[in-house]
């Protein structure tokens, strides 16, 4: 299943150049602030789903414009870490190493370790949008891997074994009990009681069917996945490790190198991603993020 085959039915008002044979596309010379007036939402989102992710270069949107673009894509959700919301457009969650008046303007370290966004919610994020307002000249790549390609490559026995399995996803476990996450993202237990209440543990199928394309993909969440339901921890861990390895096969990955002004939108139902680090003393990085609410995975 090549990207060119996925992109052939496009009715969107821009040309897409494939980023790899597996997934992803990039767009030059299209102004996303005009999107809602020249494109149907369903056509745009179908193209995102077909490619897994799209990057639009040279956008430089205002916060209001980025908020409008995000709302065009669907119902937005507010991040549980409310201290990093942008004041003028609170649906925007800020990721940044910039400190102003002694205060971080955003979460200084977020998104490290492979994951899909907010799988710990009952209705996890369908689409994530990022706007690179300031991006380092080197480093800070975002890595992506296709969970749809990975599922397709599993041998039939393994597919049959995991059919119908469910896994427990827990935000509280990730932030307060998962040593790997806390090491990678530099956070300790810092959730308020109100924040904990917003994110009770949830159970999702290990294999989900895409609501628009009907195709199957692995749904592993990432650092918030605790175990497979009804299975001993060690056996569960071994199986999850096998599935993670399938997703993260090098041929199944791409590295997105940011340019200032880029807007990236991806489908969390068929991809996983991971941040990479950069020289925080040398470079400023300011990323705006919005999350479009998805459906209950089935
Ligand atoms: Fe993420």
Short mmCIF file of C-alpha atoms and ligand atoms in Angstrom, two decimals, residues 95 110-118 128 130 142 266 268 272-275 289, ligand 1:
data_model
loop_
_atom_site.label_atom_id
_atom_site.label_comp_id
_atom_site.label_asym_id
_atom_site.label_seq_id
_atom_site.Cartn_x
_atom_site.Cartn_y
_atom_site.Cartn_z
CA UNK A 95 5.21 23.26 24.17
CA UNK A 110 6.70 16.82 26.18
CA UNK A 111 6.07 14.01 23.75
CA UNK A 112 9.19 11.89 24.29
CA UNK A 113 8.74 8.15 23.98
CA UNK A 114 6.61 6.53 21.29
CA UNK A 115 2.87 7.09 21.73
CA UNK A 116 -0.43 8.07 20.19
CA UNK A 117 -1.97 11.16 21.68
CA UNK A 118 -4.25 10.86 24.68
CA UNK A 128 -3.36 16.30 16.43
CA UNK A 130 1.02 21.24 15.64
CA UNK A 142 9.26 14.34 15.23
CA UNK A 266 -1.75 13.55 11.80
CA UNK A 268 -3.56 9.14 15.78
CA UNK A 272 2.56 6.62 16.62
CA UNK A 273 5.08 9.41 17.14
CA UNK A 274 7.91 10.51 19.35
CA UNK A 275 9.67 13.81 19.99
CA UNK A 289 -0.79 22.07 19.68
FE1 LIG B 1 2.21 13.35 21.23
#
